[in-house]
Short mmCIF file of C-alpha atoms in Angstrom, two decimals:
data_model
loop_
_atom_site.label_atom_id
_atom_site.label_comp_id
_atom_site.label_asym_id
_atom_site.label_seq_id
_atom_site.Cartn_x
_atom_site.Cartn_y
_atom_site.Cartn_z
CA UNK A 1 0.00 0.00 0.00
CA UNK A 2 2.95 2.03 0.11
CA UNK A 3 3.10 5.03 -2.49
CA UNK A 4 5.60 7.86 -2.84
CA UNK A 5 3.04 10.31 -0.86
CA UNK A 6 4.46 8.12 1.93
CA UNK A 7 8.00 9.22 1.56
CA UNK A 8 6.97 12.50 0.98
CA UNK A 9 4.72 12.91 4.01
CA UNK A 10 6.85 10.64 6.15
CA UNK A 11 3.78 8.36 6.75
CA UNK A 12 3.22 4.62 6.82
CA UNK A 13 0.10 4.42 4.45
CA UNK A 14 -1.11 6.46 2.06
CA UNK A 15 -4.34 7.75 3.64
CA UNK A 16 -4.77 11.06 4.95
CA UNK A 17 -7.58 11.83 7.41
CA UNK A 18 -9.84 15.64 7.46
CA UNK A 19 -11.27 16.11 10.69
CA UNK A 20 -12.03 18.81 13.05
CA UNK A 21 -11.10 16.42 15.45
CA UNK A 22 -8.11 16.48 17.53
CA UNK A 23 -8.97 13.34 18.90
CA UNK A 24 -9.51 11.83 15.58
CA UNK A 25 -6.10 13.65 13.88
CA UNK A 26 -4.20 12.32 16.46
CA UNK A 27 -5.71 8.41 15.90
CA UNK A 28 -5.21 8.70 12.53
CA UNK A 29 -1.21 9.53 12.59
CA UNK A 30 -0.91 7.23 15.44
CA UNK A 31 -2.04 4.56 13.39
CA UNK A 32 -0.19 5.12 10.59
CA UNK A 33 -1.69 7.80 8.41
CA UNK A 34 -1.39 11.94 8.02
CA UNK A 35 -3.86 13.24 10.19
CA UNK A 36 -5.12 16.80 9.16
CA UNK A 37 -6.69 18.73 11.88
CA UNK A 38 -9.40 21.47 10.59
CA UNK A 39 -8.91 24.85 11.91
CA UNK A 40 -11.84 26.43 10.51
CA UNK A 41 -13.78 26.44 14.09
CA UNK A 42 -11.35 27.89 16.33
CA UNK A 43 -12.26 31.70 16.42
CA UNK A 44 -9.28 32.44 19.02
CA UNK A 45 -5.56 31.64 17.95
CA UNK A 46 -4.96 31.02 21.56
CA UNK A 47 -7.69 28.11 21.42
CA UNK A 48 -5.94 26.71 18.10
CA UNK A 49 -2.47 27.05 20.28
CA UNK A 50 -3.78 24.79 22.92
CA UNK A 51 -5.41 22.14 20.60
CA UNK A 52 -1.63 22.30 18.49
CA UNK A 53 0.09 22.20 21.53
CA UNK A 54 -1.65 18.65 22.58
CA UNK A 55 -1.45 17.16 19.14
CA UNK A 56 2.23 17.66 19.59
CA UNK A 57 2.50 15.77 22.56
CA UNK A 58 -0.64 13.11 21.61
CA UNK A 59 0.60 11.71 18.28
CA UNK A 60 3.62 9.51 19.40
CA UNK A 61 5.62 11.21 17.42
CA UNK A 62 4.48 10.93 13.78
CA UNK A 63 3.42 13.48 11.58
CA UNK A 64 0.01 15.14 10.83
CA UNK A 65 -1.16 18.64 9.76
CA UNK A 66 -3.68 21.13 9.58
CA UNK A 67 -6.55 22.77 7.28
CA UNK A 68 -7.64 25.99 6.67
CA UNK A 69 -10.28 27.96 4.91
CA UNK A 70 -9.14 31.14 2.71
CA UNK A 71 -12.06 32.14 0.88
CA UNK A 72 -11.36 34.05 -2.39
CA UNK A 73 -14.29 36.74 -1.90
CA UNK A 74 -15.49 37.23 1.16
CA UNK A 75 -18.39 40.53 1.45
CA UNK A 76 -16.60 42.24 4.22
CA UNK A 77 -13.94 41.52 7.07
CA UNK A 78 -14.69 42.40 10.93
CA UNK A 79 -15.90 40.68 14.08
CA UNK A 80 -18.99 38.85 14.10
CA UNK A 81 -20.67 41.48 15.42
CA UNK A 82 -19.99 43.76 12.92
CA UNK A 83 -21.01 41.39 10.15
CA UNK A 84 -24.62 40.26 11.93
CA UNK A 85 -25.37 43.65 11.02
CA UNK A 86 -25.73 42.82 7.71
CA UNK A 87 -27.86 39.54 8.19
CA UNK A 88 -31.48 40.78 6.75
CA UNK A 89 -34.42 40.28 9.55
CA UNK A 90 -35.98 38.17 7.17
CA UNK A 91 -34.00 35.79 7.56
CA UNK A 92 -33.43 35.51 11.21
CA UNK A 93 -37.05 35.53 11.24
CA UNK A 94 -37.06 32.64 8.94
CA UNK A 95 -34.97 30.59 11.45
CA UNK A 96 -36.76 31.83 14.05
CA UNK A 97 -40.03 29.78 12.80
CA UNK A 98 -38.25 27.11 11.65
CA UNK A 99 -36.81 26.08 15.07
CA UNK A 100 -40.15 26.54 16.87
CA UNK A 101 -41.80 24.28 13.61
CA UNK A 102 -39.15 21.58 14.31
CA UNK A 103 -39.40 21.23 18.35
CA UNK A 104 -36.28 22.45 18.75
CA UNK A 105 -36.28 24.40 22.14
CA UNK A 106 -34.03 27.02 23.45
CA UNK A 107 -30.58 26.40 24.06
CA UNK A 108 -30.46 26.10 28.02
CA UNK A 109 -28.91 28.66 30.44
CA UNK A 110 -26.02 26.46 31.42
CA UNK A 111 -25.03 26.07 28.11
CA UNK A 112 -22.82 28.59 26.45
CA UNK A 113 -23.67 30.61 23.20
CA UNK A 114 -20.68 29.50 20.99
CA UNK A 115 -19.83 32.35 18.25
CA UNK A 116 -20.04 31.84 15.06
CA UNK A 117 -17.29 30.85 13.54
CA UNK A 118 -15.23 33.35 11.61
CA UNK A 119 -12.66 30.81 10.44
CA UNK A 120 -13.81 31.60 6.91
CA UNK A 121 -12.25 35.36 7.23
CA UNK A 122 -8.90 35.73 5.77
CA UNK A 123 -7.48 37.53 8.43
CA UNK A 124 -8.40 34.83 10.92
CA UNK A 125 -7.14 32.12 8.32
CA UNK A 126 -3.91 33.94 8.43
CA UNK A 127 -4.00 34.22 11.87
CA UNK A 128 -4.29 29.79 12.03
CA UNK A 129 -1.19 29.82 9.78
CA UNK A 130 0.82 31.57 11.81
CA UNK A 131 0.36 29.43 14.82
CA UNK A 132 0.62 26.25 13.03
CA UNK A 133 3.52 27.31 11.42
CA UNK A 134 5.17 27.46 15.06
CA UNK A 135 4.40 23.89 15.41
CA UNK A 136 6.25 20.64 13.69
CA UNK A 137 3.57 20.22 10.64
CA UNK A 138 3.65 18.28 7.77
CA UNK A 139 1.64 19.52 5.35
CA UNK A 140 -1.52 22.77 5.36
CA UNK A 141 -4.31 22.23 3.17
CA UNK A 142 -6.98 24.95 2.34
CA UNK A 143 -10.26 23.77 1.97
CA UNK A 144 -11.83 26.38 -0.88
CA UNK A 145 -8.88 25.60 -3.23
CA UNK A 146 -5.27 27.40 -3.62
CA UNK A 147 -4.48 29.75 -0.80
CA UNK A 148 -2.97 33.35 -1.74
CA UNK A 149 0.35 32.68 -3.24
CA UNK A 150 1.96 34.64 -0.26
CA UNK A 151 0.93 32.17 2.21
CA UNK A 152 1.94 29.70 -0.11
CA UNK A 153 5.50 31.31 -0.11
CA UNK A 154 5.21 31.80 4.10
CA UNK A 155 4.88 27.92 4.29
CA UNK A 156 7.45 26.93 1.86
CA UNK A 157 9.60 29.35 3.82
CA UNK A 158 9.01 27.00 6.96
CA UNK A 159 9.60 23.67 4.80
CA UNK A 160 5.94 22.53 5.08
CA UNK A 161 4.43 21.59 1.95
CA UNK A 162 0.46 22.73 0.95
CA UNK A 163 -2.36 21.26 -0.50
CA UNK A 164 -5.16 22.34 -1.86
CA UNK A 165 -8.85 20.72 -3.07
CA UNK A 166 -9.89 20.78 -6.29
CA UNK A 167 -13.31 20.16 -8.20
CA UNK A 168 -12.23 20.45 -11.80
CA UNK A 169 -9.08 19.82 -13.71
CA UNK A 170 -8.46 23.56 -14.34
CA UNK A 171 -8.53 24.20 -10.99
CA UNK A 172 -5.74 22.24 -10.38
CA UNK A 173 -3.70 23.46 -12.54
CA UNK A 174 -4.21 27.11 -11.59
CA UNK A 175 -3.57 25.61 -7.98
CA UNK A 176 0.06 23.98 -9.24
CA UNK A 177 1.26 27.28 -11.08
CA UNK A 178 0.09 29.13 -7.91
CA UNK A 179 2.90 26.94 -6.11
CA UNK A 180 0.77 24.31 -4.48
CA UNK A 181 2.59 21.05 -3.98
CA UNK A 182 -0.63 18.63 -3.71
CA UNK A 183 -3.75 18.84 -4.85
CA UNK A 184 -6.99 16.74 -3.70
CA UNK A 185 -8.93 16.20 -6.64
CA UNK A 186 -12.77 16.11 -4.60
CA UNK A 187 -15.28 14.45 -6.51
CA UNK A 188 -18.92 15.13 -5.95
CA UNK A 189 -19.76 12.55 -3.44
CA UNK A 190 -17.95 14.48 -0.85
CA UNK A 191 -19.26 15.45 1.93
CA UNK A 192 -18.94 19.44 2.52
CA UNK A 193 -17.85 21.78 0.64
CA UNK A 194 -17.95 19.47 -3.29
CA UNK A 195 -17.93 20.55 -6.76
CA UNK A 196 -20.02 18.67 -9.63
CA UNK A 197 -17.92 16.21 -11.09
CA UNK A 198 -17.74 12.52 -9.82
CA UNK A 199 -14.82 10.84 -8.48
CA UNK A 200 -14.74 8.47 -11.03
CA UNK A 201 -14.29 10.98 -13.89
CA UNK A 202 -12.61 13.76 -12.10
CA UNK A 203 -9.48 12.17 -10.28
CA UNK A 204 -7.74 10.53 -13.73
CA UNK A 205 -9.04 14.13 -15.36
CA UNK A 206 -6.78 15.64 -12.50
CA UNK A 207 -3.78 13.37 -12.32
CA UNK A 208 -3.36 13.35 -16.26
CA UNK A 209 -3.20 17.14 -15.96
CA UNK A 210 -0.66 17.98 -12.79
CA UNK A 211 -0.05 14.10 -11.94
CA UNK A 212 3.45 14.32 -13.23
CA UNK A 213 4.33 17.54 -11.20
CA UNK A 214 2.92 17.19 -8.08
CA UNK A 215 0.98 13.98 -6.08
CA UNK A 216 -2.62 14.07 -6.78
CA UNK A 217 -4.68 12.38 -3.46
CA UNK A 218 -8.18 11.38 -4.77
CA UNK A 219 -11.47 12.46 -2.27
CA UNK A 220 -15.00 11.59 -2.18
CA UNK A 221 -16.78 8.43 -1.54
CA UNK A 222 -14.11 6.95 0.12
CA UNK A 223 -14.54 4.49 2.71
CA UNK A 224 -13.18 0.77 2.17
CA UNK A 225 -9.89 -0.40 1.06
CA UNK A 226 -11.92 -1.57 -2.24
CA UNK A 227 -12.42 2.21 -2.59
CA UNK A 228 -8.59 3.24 -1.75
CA UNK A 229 -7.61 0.74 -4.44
CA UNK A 230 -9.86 2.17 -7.21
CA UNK A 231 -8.71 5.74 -5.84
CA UNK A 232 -4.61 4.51 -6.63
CA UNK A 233 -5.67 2.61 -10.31
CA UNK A 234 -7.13 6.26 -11.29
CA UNK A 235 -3.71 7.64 -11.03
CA UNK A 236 -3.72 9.07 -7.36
CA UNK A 237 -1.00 8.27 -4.95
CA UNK A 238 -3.19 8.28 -1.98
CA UNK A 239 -6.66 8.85 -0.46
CA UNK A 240 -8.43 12.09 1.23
CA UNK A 241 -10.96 11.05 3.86
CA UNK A 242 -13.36 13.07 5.74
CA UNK A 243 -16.96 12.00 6.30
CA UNK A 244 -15.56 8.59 7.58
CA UNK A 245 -14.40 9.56 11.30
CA UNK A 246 -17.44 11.65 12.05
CA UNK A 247 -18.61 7.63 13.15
CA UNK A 248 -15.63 6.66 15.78
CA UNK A 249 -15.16 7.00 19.20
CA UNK A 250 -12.51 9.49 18.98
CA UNK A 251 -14.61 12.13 17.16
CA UNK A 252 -17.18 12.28 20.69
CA UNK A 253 -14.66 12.61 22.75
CA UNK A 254 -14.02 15.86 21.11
CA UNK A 255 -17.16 17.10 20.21
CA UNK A 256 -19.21 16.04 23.75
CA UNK A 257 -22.82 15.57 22.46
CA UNK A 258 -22.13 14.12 19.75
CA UNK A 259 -24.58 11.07 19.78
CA UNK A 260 -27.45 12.47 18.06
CA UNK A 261 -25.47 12.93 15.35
CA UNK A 262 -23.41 9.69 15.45
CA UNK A 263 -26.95 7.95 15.92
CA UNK A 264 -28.45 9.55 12.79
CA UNK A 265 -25.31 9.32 10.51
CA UNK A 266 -25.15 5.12 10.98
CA UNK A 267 -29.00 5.14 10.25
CA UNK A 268 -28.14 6.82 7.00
CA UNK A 269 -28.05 5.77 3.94
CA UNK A 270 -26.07 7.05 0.38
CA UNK A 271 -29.01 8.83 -0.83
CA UNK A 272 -29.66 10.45 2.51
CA UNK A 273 -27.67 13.52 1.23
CA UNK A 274 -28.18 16.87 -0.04
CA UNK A 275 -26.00 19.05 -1.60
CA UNK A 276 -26.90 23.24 -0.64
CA UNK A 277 -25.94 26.11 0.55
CA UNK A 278 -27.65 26.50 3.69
CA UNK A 279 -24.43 25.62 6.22
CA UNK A 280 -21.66 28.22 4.66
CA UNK A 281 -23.10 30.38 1.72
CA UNK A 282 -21.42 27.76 -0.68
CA UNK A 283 -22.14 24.54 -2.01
CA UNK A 284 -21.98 22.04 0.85
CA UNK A 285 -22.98 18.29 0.95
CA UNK A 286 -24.88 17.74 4.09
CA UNK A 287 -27.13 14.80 6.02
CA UNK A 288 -30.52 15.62 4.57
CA UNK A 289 -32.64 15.88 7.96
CA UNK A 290 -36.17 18.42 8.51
CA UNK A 291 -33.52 21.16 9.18
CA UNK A 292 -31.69 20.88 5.40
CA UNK A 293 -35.64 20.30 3.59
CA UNK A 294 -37.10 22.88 5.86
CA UNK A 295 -34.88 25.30 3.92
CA UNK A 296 -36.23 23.69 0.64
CA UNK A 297 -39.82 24.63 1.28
CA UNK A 298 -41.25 27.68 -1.02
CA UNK A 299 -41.04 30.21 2.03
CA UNK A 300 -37.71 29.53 2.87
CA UNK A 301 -35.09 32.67 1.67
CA UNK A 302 -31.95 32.57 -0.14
CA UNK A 303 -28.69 31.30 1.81
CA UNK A 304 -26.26 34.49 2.26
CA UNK A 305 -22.86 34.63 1.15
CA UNK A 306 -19.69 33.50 2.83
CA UNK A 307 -19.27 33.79 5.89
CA UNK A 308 -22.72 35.66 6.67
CA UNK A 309 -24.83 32.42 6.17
CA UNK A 310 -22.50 30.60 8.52
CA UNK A 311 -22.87 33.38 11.53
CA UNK A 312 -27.20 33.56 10.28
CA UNK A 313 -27.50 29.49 11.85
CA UNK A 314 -24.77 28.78 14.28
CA UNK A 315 -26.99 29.77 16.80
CA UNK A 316 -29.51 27.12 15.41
CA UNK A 317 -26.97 24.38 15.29
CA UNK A 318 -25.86 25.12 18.77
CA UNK A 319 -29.57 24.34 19.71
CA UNK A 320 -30.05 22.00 17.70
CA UNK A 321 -26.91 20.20 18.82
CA UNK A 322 -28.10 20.69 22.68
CA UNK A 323 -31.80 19.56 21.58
CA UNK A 324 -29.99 16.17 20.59
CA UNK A 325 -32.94 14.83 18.02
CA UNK A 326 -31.31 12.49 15.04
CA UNK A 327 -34.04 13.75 12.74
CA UNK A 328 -32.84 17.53 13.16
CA UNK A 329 -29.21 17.34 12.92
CA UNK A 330 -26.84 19.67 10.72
CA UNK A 331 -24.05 18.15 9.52
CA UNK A 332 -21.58 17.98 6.60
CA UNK A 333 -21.51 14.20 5.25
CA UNK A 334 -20.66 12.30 1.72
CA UNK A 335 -22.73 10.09 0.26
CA UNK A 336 -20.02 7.71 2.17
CA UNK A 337 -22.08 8.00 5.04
CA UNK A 338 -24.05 4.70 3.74
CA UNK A 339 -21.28 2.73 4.88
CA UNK A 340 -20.49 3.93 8.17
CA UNK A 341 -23.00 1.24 9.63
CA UNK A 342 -21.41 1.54 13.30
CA UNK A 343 -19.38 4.07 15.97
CA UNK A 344 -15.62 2.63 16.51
CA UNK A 345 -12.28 3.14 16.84
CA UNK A 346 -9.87 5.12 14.80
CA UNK A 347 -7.59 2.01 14.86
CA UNK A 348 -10.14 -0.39 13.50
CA UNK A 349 -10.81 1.75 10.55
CA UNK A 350 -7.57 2.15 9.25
CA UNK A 351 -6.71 -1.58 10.25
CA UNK A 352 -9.63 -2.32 8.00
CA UNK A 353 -8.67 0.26 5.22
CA UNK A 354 -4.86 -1.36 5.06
CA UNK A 355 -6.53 -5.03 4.89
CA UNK A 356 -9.35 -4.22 2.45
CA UNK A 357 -7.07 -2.59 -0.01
CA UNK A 358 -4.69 -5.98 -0.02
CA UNK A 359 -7.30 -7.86 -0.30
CA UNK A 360 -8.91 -5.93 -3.11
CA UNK A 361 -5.28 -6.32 -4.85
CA UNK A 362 -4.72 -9.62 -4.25
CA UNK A 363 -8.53 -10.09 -6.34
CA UNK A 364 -6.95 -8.61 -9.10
CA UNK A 365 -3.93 -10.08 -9.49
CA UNK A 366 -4.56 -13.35 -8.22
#
């Protein structure tokens, strides 16, 4: 299973794990893999300091990295406070009605209003790069594609290399002549923030155009070693995971609550997805639930822009994350999710990635 991303990342397989997980990251590198911890929800450097600080001294010593989100247009920088200004009452309102419609009460008293998250603003991007960059990473990936070529520069500066996703072909290679080293060719089954073009089609589109300049990693609907397999024979030299560790043990003990959401993604099924813009202002696959089709109905308003949509319904996800109803949650998920049947350990994943994958080789070249 052993590619030249290994050598390159100074990992044992070729899988590397997104997750805004410490918990998770730190599982995944343990066992074997790059994990990639997202910093899109910490709002305070500090917090993002601490988390860094105990992946250093929870990974046993191997490698992982970290992901950011560097919009290219954003409609204004400032606190949250000064961007709620510009949420329209209509659509507060909408939420408003929405919450009450679904049974989803108010968040109790002894439960803190978390912000919402501002991640998405270059200048707090920025401000995630320069911590991380303090701290022994291997790699920074930004999530909306090829961050601005003077962070690219910053990072090479500090010897870590950076990826970036990409839905089409083109975008790729704008990424590459931007200075990107790898590029995650994200097919449509993603969960998240997903272009339009399958897997199937768009990783071989992707590593015939930049595959012989930088490694290509394929992402989207993967979940078995079958899948990893399929992912390599299209011309990748390793796999991008996500949705899959939003169903182990590791991922609760991060996010505490987390078993409405567990509970509801191992009753899912592949079609049990819906791709909107309700959770960011851009085109994210999510768990369909009465939250995602209640914003489907004919009296439902237009999702805002990045990051204004985002700060409209945190507020609803922290209450509907305390209300703790399956049929409510909001969360980002791939059509993957059909496969995660079950809540386990990190370690039994990628044990079963590593063994699927040889066994899906050893089928084909009997």
């Amino acid at each position: 299973m052993r590619t030249s991303l290994c050598d390159r990342l100074g990992i044992d397989v070729p899988i590397v794990g997104f997750t805004p997980s410490e918990h998770v990251a730190a599982a995944i590198s343990r066992a074997g893999g790059l994990g990639v911890l997202g910093c899109v929800r910490f709002n305070d450097a500090a917090e993002l300091e601490r988390v860094l600080c105990w992946m250093d001294e929870n990974t046993g010593g191997k490698p992982y990295g970290v992901d950011i989100v560097m919009p290219a247009k954003i409609p204004a920088e400032g606190t949250s406070v000064d961007l709620a200004k510009m949420i329209p009452d209509e659509h507060r309102q909408f939420v408003d009605r929405t919450l009450t419609a679904l049974g989803v009460p108010p968040l109790p008293e002894e439960i803190d209003e978390r912000a919402g998250v501002l991640g998405w603003l270059h200048s707090v991007a920025r401000s995630h790069v320069e911590v991380a960059l303090k701290h022994p990473i291997r790699l920074i990936a930004n999530a909306l594609g090829s961050p601005p070529v003077d962070v690219i520069e910053q990072c090479h500066a500090h010897g870590v290399p950076v990826a970036a996703l990409a839905g089409k072909a083109e975008h790729a290679v704008r990424h590459v002549e931007n200075g990107v080293d790898i590029v995650v060719a994200q097919g449509y089954e993603a969960g998240g923030h997903t272009g339009e073009i399958a897997s199937m089609v768009l990783v071989p589109e992707i590593a015939d155009a930049v595959g012989d300049r930088v490694p290509v990693l394929a992402a989207g609907g993967i979940g078995s070693g079958r899948q990893v397999a399929a992912a390599l024979a299209l011309g990748a030299v390793g796999v991008w995971m996500g949705s899959f560790w939003l169903a182990t043990e590791e991922y609760a003990q991060t996010m505490a609550g987390s078993e409405a959401m567990q509970e509801a993604l191992v009753k899912a099924g592949s079609s049990d997805t819906v791709r909107t813009r309700i959770y960011t202002g851009k085109p994210a696959r999510l768990l369909k639930t009465r939250w995602t089709e209640a914003w489907s109905a004919a009296d439902a308003p237009a999702p805002l822009p990045m990051p204004l949509q985002n700060l409209l319904v945190s507020p609803a996800h922290n209450r509907i994350h305390a209300a703790g109803d399956p049929t409510v949650v909001s969360m980002p998920v791939g059509q993957i999710v059909g496969r995660m049947d079950r809540v386990r350990p990190v370690s039994e994943v990628m044990a079963e990635l590593v063994a699927g994958y040889e066994e899906a080789v050893r089928r084909l070249a009997p």
